[in-house]
CSV table of N, CA, C and O in Angstrom, one decimal:
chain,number,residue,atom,x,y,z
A,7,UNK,N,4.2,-36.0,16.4
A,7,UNK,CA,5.2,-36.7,15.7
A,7,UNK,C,5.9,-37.7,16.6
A,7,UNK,O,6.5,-37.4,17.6
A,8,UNK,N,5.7,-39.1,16.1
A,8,UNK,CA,6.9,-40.0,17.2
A,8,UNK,C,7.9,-39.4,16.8
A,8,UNK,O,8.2,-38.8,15.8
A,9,UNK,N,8.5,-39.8,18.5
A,9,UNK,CA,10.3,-40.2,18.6
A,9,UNK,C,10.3,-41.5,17.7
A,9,UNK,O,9.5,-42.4,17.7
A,10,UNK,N,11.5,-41.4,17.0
A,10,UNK,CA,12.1,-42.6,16.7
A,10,UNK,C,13.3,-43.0,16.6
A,10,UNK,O,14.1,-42.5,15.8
A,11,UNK,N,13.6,-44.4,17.7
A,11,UNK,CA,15.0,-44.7,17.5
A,11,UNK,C,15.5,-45.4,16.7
A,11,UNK,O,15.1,-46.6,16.6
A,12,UNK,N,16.7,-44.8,15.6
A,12,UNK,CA,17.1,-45.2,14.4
A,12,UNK,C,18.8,-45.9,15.2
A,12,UNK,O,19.1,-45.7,16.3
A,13,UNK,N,19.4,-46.6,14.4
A,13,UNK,CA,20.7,-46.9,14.6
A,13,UNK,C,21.8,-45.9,13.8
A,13,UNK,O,21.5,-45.0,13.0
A,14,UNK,N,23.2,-46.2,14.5
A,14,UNK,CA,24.5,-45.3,13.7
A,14,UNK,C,24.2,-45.5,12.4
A,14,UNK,O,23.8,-44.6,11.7
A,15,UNK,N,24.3,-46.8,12.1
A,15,UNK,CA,24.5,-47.0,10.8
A,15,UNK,C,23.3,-46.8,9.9
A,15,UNK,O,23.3,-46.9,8.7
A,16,UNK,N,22.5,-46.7,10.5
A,16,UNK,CA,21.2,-46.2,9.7
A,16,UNK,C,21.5,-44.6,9.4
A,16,UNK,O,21.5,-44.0,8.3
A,17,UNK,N,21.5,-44.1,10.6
A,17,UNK,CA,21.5,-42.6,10.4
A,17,UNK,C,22.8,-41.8,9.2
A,17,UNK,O,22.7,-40.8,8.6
A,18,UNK,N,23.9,-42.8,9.3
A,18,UNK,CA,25.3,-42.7,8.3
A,18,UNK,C,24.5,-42.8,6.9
A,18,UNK,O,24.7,-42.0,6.0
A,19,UNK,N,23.7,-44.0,6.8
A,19,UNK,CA,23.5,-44.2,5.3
A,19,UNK,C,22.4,-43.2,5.0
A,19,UNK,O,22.0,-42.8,3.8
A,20,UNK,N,21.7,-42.7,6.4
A,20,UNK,CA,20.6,-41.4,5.2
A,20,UNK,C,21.3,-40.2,4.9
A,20,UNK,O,21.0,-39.5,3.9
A,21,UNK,N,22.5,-39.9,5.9
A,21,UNK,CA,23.4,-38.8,5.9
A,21,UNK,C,24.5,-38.9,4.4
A,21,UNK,O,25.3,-38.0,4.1
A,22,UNK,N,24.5,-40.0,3.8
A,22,UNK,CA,25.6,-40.1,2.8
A,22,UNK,C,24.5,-40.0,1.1
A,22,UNK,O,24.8,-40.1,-0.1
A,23,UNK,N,23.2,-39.6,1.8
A,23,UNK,CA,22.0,-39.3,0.4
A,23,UNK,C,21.4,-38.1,0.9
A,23,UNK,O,21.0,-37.4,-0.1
A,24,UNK,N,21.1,-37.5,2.0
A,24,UNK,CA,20.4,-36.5,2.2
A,24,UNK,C,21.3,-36.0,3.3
A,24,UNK,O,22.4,-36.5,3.8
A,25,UNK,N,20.4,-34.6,3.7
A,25,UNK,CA,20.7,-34.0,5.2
A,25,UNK,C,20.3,-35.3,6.2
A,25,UNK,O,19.2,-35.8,6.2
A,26,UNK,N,21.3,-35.6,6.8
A,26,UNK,CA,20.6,-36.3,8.0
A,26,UNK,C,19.1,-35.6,9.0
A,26,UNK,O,18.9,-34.4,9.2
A,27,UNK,N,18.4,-36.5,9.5
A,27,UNK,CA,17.3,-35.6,10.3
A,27,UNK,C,17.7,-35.3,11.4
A,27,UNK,O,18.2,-36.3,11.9
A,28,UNK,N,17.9,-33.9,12.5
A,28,UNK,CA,18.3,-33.5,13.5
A,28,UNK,C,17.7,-34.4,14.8
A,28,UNK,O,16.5,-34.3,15.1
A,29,UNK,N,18.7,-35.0,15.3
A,29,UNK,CA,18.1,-35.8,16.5
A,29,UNK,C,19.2,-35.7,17.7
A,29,UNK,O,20.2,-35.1,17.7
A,30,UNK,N,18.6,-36.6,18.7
A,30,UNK,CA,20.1,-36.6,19.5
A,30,UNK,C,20.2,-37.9,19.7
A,30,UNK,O,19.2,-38.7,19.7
A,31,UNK,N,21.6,-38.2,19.9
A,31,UNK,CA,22.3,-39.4,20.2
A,31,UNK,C,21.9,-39.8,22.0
A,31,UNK,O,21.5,-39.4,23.1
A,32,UNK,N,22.1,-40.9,21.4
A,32,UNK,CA,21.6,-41.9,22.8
A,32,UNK,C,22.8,-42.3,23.8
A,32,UNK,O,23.9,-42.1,23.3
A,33,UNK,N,22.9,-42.9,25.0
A,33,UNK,CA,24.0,-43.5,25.6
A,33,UNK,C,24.5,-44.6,24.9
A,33,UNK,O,25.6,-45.1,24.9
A,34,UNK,N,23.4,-44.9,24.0
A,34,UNK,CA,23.8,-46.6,23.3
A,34,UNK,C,24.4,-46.4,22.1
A,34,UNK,O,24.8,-47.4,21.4
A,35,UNK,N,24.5,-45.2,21.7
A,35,UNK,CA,25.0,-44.9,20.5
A,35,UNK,C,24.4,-44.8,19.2
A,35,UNK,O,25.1,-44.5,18.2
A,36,UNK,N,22.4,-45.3,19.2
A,36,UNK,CA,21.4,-44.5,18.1
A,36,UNK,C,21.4,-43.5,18.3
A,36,UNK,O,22.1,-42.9,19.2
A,37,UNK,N,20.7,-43.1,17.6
A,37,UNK,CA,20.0,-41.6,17.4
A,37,UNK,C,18.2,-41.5,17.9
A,37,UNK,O,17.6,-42.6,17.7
A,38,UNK,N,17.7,-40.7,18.2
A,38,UNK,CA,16.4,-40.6,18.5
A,38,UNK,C,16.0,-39.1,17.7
A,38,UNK,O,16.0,-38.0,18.1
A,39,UNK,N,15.7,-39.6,16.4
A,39,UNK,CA,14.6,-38.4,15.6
A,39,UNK,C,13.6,-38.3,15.8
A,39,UNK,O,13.1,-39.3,16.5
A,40,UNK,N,12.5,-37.2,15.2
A,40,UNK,CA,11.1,-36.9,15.2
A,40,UNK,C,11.3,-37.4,13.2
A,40,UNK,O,12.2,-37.4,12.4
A,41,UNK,N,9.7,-38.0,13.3
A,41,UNK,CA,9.6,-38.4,11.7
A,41,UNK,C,7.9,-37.7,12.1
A,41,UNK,O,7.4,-37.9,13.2
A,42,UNK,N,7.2,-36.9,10.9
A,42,UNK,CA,6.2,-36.9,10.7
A,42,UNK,C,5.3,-37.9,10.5
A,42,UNK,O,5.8,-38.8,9.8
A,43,UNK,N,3.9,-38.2,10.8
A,43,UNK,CA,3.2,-38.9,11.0
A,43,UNK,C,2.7,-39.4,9.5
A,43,UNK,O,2.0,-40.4,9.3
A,44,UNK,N,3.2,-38.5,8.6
A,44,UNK,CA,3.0,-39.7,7.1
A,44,UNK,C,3.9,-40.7,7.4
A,44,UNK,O,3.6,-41.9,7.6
A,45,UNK,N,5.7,-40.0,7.2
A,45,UNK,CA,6.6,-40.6,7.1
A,45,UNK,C,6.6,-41.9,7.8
A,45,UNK,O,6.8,-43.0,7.3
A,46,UNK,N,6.2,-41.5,9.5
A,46,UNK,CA,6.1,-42.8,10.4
A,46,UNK,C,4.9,-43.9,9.8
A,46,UNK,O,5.1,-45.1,9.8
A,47,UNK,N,3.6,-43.3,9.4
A,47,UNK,CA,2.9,-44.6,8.4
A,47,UNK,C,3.3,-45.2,7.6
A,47,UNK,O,2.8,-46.3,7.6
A,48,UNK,N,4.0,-44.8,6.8
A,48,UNK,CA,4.8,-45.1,5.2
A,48,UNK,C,5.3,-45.9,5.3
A,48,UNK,O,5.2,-46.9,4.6
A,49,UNK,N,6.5,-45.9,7.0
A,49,UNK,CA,7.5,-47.0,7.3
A,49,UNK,C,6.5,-48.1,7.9
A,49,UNK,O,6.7,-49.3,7.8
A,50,UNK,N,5.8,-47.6,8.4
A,50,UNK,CA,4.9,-48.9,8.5
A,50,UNK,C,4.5,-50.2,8.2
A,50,UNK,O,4.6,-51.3,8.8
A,51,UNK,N,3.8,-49.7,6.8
A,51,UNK,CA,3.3,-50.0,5.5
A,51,UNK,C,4.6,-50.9,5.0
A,51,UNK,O,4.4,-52.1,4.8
A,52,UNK,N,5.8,-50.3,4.8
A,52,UNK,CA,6.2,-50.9,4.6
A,52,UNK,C,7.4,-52.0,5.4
A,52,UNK,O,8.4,-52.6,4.8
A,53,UNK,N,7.1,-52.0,6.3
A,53,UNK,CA,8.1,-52.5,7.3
A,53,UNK,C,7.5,-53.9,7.8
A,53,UNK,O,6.4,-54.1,8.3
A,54,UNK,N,8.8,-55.0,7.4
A,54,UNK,CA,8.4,-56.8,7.2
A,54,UNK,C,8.5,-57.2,8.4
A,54,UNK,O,9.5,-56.7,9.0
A,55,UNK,N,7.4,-58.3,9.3
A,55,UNK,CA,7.1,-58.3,10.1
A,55,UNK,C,8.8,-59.2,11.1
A,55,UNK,O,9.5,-60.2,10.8
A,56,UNK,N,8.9,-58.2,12.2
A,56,UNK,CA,10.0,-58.2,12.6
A,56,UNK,C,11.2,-57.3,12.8
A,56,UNK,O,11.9,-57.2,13.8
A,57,UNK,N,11.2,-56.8,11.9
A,57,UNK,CA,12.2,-55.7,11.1
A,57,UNK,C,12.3,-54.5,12.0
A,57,UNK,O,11.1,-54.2,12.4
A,58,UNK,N,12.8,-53.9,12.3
A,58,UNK,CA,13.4,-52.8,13.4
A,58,UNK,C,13.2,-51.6,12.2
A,58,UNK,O,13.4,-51.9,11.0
A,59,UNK,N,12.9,-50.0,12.8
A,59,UNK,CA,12.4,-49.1,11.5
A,59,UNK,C,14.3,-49.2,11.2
A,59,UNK,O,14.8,-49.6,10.2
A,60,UNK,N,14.5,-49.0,11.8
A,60,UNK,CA,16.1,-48.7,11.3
A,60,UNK,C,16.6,-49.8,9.7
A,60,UNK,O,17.3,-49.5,8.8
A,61,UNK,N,15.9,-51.2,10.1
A,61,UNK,CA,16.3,-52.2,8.8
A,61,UNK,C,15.5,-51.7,7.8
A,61,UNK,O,15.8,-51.6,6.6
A,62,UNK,N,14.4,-51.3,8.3
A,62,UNK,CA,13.4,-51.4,7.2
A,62,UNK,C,13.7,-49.9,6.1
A,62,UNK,O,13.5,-50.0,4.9
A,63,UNK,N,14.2,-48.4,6.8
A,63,UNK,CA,14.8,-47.5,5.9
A,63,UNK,C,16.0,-47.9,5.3
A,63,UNK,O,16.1,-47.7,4.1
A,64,UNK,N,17.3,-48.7,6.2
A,64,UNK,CA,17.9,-49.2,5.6
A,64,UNK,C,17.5,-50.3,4.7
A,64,UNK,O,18.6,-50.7,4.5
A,65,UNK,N,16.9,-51.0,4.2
A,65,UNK,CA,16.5,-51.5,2.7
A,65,UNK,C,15.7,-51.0,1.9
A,65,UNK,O,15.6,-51.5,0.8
A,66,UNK,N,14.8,-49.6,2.3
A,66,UNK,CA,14.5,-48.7,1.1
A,66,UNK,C,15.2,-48.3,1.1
A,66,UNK,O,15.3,-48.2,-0.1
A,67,UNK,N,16.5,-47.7,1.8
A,67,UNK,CA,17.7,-46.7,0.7
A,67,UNK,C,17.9,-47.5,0.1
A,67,UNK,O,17.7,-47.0,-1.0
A,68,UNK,N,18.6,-49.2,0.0
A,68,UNK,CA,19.7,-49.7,-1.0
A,68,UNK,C,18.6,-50.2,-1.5
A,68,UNK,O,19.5,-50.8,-2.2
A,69,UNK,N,17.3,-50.7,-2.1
A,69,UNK,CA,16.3,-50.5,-3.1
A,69,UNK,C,16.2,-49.4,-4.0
A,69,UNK,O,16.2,-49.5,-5.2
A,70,UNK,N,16.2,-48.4,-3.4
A,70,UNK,CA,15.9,-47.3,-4.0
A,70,UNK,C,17.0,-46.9,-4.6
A,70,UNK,O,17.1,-46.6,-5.8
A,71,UNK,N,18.0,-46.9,-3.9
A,71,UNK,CA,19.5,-46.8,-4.8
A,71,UNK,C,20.0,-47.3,-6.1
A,71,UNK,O,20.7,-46.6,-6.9
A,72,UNK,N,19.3,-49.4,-6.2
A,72,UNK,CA,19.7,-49.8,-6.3
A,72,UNK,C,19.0,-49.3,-7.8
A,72,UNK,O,19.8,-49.1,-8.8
A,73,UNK,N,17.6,-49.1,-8.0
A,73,UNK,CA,16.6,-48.8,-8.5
A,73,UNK,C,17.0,-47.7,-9.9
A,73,UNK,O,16.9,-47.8,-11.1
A,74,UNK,N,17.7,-46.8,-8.7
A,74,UNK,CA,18.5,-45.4,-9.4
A,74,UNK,C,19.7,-45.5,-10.2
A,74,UNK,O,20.3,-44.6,-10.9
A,75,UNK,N,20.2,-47.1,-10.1
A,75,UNK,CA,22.0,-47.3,-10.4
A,75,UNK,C,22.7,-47.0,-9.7
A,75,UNK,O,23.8,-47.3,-10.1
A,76,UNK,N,22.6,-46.6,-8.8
A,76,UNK,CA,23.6,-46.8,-7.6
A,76,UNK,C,23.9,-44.7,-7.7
A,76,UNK,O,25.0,-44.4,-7.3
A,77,UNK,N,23.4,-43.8,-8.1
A,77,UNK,CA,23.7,-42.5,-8.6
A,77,UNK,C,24.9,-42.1,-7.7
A,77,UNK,O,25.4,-41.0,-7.8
């Protein structure tokens, strides 16, 4: 499973739709989780060239939200 480093504010907006994923905090103030090796393809797949994983979940949550009506 990669490490992966996500931002505050990423990790706030998965934690205000799910359990956040257990990671630890950094000196810099991300987070560094483990994501399973689908999960880490998926973001892949979908992640626009440039885009840090942290932008790229934050714009599937507010897609997906947006998708849902905001629930």
């Amino acid at each position: 499973m990669p490490d992966t480093e996500i931002t505050e504010e990423c990790r706030a907006l998965i934690a205000s739709i799910v359990e956040p994923p257990p990671g630890q905090r950094l000196p810099n103030g991300n987070w560094r989780i483990e994501l399973d090796a689908a999960t880490w393809q998926w973001l892949q797949r979908l992640r626009r060239h440039g885009e840090t994983i942290s932008d790229c979940i934050i714009r599937i949550v507010i897609i997906t939200l947006h998708r849902r009506g905001l629930q």
